[in-house]
C-alpha cells in the first residue's frame, strides 16, 4: 500500500492559473470527505470548450508521460511513480459532455450558480495514493452574471 503524498506544482515560483470558457456545474458543489468538489461540465461540440479541453489534455499527457520526460523533478519522485498509473483530469460523459473535476478553494462561495459560469482554476499539485497519481486543479474563483463569488 502506498502512502498519500502531494507534490506542489509551480512555474517560475507561481501557480499556473487560467479561466475556463463559460461552462456549467450540473451537480452543484459536492462534498467528498472533507473536500468540496466542482465537476465543471464542457461540451466537446463547442469550439471554445474543445480548445479548453485540449489544453487540459496537454497537461495530462505531459504528466502521464513524465517518466520519459526531461523535466527536473524532486529526488525520489520518479521512483515513487515508476509503477503507478496516471489518472486523467477529465471524465467523458454522454452526449458530448466532459467533466473536469476540480477542488474548491477553502473560502468558496458560489451562490448556487450552476449554469453559464466562468471558473478561474489553478494547477495545484500532483497527488499520489494507493498506486495511482494525478493532478489536482483548484477553483479559485467562480463568476456568473458578472459577479465574483469566490474570494482570492
PDB file of N, CA, C and O in Angstrom, residues 12-41:
ATOM      1  N   UNK A  12       8.074  29.235 -12.519  1.00  0.00           N
ATOM      2  CA  UNK A  12       8.714  30.486 -12.093  1.00  0.00           C
ATOM      3  C   UNK A  12       8.182  30.936 -10.732  1.00  0.00           C
ATOM      4  O   UNK A  12       7.880  32.104 -10.526  1.00  0.00           O
ATOM      5  N   UNK A  13       8.006  29.975  -9.825  1.00  0.00           N
ATOM      6  CA  UNK A  13       7.548  30.191  -8.445  1.00  0.00           C
ATOM      7  C   UNK A  13       6.110  30.696  -8.347  1.00  0.00           C
ATOM      8  O   UNK A  13       5.707  31.242  -7.337  1.00  0.00           O
ATOM      9  N   UNK A  14       5.328  30.538  -9.398  1.00  0.00           N
ATOM     10  CA  UNK A  14       3.922  30.937  -9.394  1.00  0.00           C
ATOM     11  C   UNK A  14       3.051  29.771  -9.810  1.00  0.00           C
ATOM     12  O   UNK A  14       3.490  28.872 -10.526  1.00  0.00           O
ATOM     13  N   UNK A  15       1.788  29.808  -9.398  1.00  0.00           N
ATOM     14  CA  UNK A  15       0.814  28.811  -9.824  1.00  0.00           C
ATOM     15  C   UNK A  15       0.412  29.091 -11.270  1.00  0.00           C
ATOM     16  O   UNK A  15       0.390  30.229 -11.707  1.00  0.00           O
ATOM     17  N   UNK A  16       0.103  28.028 -12.000  1.00  0.00           N
ATOM     18  CA  UNK A  16      -0.426  28.167 -13.352  1.00  0.00           C
ATOM     19  C   UNK A  16      -1.923  28.405 -13.220  1.00  0.00           C
ATOM     20  O   UNK A  16      -2.655  27.550 -12.724  1.00  0.00           O
ATOM     21  N   UNK A  17      -2.389  29.595 -13.630  1.00  0.00           N
ATOM     22  CA  UNK A  17      -3.789  29.972 -13.488  1.00  0.00           C
ATOM     23  C   UNK A  17      -4.373  30.366 -14.833  1.00  0.00           C
ATOM     24  O   UNK A  17      -3.686  30.977 -15.649  1.00  0.00           O
ATOM     25  N   UNK A  18      -5.634  30.043 -15.030  1.00  0.00           N
ATOM     26  CA  UNK A  18      -6.340  30.496 -16.211  1.00  0.00           C
ATOM     27  C   UNK A  18      -7.836  30.370 -16.004  1.00  0.00           C
ATOM     28  O   UNK A  18      -8.286  29.733 -15.051  1.00  0.00           O
ATOM     29  N   UNK A  19      -8.611  30.978 -16.894  1.00  0.00           N
ATOM     30  CA  UNK A  19     -10.070  30.963 -16.809  1.00  0.00           C
ATOM     31  C   UNK A  19     -10.641  29.939 -17.776  1.00  0.00           C
ATOM     32  O   UNK A  19     -10.126  29.769 -18.886  1.00  0.00           O
ATOM     33  N   UNK A  20     -11.730  29.314 -17.364  1.00  0.00           N
ATOM     34  CA  UNK A  20     -12.448  28.412 -18.254  1.00  0.00           C
ATOM     35  C   UNK A  20     -13.313  29.247 -19.194  1.00  0.00           C
ATOM     36  O   UNK A  20     -13.625  30.395 -18.889  1.00  0.00           O
ATOM     37  N   UNK A  21     -13.718  28.660 -20.307  1.00  0.00           N
ATOM     38  CA  UNK A  21     -14.794  29.309 -21.064  1.00  0.00           C
ATOM     39  C   UNK A  21     -16.093  29.161 -20.251  1.00  0.00           C
ATOM     40  O   UNK A  21     -16.130  28.452 -19.244  1.00  0.00           O
ATOM     41  N   UNK A  22     -17.157  29.804 -20.686  1.00  0.00           N
ATOM     42  CA  UNK A  22     -18.448  29.673 -19.996  1.00  0.00           C
ATOM     43  C   UNK A  22     -18.831  28.199 -19.977  1.00  0.00           C
ATOM     44  O   UNK A  22     -18.802  27.518 -21.005  1.00  0.00           O
ATOM     45  N   UNK A  23     -19.133  27.694 -18.778  1.00  0.00           N
ATOM     46  CA  UNK A  23     -19.440  26.271 -18.617  1.00  0.00           C
ATOM     47  C   UNK A  23     -20.555  26.100 -17.597  1.00  0.00           C
ATOM     48  O   UNK A  23     -21.121  27.080 -17.116  1.00  0.00           O
ATOM     49  N   UNK A  24     -20.857  24.845 -17.275  1.00  0.00           N
ATOM     50  CA  UNK A  24     -21.918  24.538 -16.313  1.00  0.00           C
ATOM     51  C   UNK A  24     -21.355  23.722 -15.157  1.00  0.00           C
ATOM     52  O   UNK A  24     -20.287  23.116 -15.257  1.00  0.00           O
ATOM     53  N   UNK A  25     -22.113  23.693 -14.095  1.00  0.00           N
ATOM     54  CA  UNK A  25     -21.789  22.929 -12.890  1.00  0.00           C
ATOM     55  C   UNK A  25     -23.041  22.110 -12.569  1.00  0.00           C
ATOM     56  O   UNK A  25     -23.813  22.452 -11.673  1.00  0.00           O
ATOM     57  N   UNK A  26     -23.285  21.025 -13.331  1.00  0.00           N
ATOM     58  CA  UNK A  26     -24.587  20.343 -13.276  1.00  0.00           C
ATOM     59  C   UNK A  26     -24.973  19.777 -11.921  1.00  0.00           C
ATOM     60  O   UNK A  26     -26.155  19.676 -11.609  1.00  0.00           O
ATOM     61  N   UNK A  27     -24.005  19.407 -11.093  1.00  0.00           N
ATOM     62  CA  UNK A  27     -24.316  18.800  -9.800  1.00  0.00           C
ATOM     63  C   UNK A  27     -24.119  19.777  -8.646  1.00  0.00           C
ATOM     64  O   UNK A  27     -24.202  19.393  -7.488  1.00  0.00           O
ATOM     65  N   UNK A  28     -23.838  21.026  -8.967  1.00  0.00           N
ATOM     66  CA  UNK A  28     -23.537  21.997  -7.918  1.00  0.00           C
ATOM     67  C   UNK A  28     -22.221  21.625  -7.248  1.00  0.00           C
ATOM     68  O   UNK A  28     -21.407  20.884  -7.799  1.00  0.00           O
ATOM     69  N   UNK A  29     -22.012  22.110  -6.057  1.00  0.00           N
ATOM     70  CA  UNK A  29     -20.803  21.800  -5.302  1.00  0.00           C
ATOM     71  C   UNK A  29     -21.065  20.517  -4.515  1.00  0.00           C
ATOM     72  O   UNK A  29     -22.072  20.408  -3.821  1.00  0.00           O
ATOM     73  N   UNK A  30     -20.160  19.549  -4.656  1.00  0.00           N
ATOM     74  CA  UNK A  30     -20.310  18.264  -3.974  1.00  0.00           C
ATOM     75  C   UNK A  30     -19.270  18.136  -2.874  1.00  0.00           C
ATOM     76  O   UNK A  30     -18.144  18.589  -3.035  1.00  0.00           O
ATOM     77  N   UNK A  31     -19.650  17.497  -1.795  1.00  0.00           N
ATOM     78  CA  UNK A  31     -18.707  17.261  -0.703  1.00  0.00           C
ATOM     79  C   UNK A  31     -18.184  15.837  -0.825  1.00  0.00           C
ATOM     80  O   UNK A  31     -18.956  14.889  -0.982  1.00  0.00           O
ATOM     81  N   UNK A  32     -16.868  15.696  -0.783  1.00  0.00           N
ATOM     82  CA  UNK A  32     -16.216  14.387  -0.843  1.00  0.00           C
ATOM     83  C   UNK A  32     -15.241  14.326   0.320  1.00  0.00           C
ATOM     84  O   UNK A  32     -14.199  14.979   0.284  1.00  0.00           O
ATOM     85  N   UNK A  33     -15.607  13.615   1.377  1.00  0.00           N
ATOM     86  CA  UNK A  33     -14.799  13.633   2.590  1.00  0.00           C
ATOM     87  C   UNK A  33     -14.823  15.024   3.176  1.00  0.00           C
ATOM     88  O   UNK A  33     -15.887  15.597   3.397  1.00  0.00           O
ATOM     89  N   UNK A  34     -13.644  15.596   3.372  1.00  0.00           N
ATOM     90  CA  UNK A  34     -13.564  16.957   3.912  1.00  0.00           C
ATOM     91  C   UNK A  34     -13.366  17.998   2.822  1.00  0.00           C
ATOM     92  O   UNK A  34     -13.192  19.171   3.104  1.00  0.00           O
ATOM     93  N   UNK A  35     -13.415  17.569   1.548  1.00  0.00           N
ATOM     94  CA  UNK A  35     -13.160  18.476   0.430  1.00  0.00           C
ATOM     95  C   UNK A  35     -14.445  18.791  -0.327  1.00  0.00           C
ATOM     96  O   UNK A  35     -15.389  18.021  -0.326  1.00  0.00           O
ATOM     97  N   UNK A  36     -14.435  19.937  -0.992  1.00  0.00           N
ATOM     98  CA  UNK A  36     -15.542  20.327  -1.841  1.00  0.00           C
ATOM     99  C   UNK A  36     -15.091  20.229  -3.293  1.00  0.00           C
ATOM    100  O   UNK A  36     -14.015  20.710  -3.654  1.00  0.00           O
ATOM    101  N   UNK A  37     -15.918  19.597  -4.121  1.00  0.00           N
ATOM    102  CA  UNK A  37     -15.579  19.281  -5.499  1.00  0.00           C
ATOM    103  C   UNK A  37     -16.541  19.990  -6.452  1.00  0.00           C
ATOM    104  O   UNK A  37     -17.740  20.075  -6.186  1.00  0.00           O
ATOM    105  N   UNK A  38     -15.996  20.461  -7.568  1.00  0.00           N
ATOM    106  CA  UNK A  38     -16.801  21.024  -8.654  1.00  0.00           C
ATOM    107  C   UNK A  38     -16.484  20.236  -9.912  1.00  0.00           C
ATOM    108  O   UNK A  38     -15.337  20.194 -10.348  1.00  0.00           O
ATOM    109  N   UNK A  39     -17.482  19.560 -10.467  1.00  0.00           N
ATOM    110  CA  UNK A  39     -17.315  18.882 -11.749  1.00  0.00           C
ATOM    111  C   UNK A  39     -17.784  19.845 -12.836  1.00  0.00           C
ATOM    112  O   UNK A  39     -18.969  19.900 -13.165  1.00  0.00           O
ATOM    113  N   UNK A  40     -16.843  20.631 -13.348  1.00  0.00           N
ATOM    114  CA  UNK A  40     -17.158  21.606 -14.397  1.00  0.00           C
ATOM    115  C   UNK A  40     -17.486  20.848 -15.672  1.00  0.00           C
ATOM    116  O   UNK A  40     -16.751  19.947 -16.070  1.00  0.00           O
ATOM    117  N   UNK A  41     -18.593  21.210 -16.315  1.00  0.00           N
ATOM    118  CA  UNK A  41     -19.050  20.474 -17.494  1.00  0.00           C
ATOM    119  C   UNK A  41     -18.834  21.275 -18.772  1.00  0.00           C
ATOM    120  O   UNK A  41     -19.175  22.453 -18.849  1.00  0.00           O
TER     121      UNK A  41
END
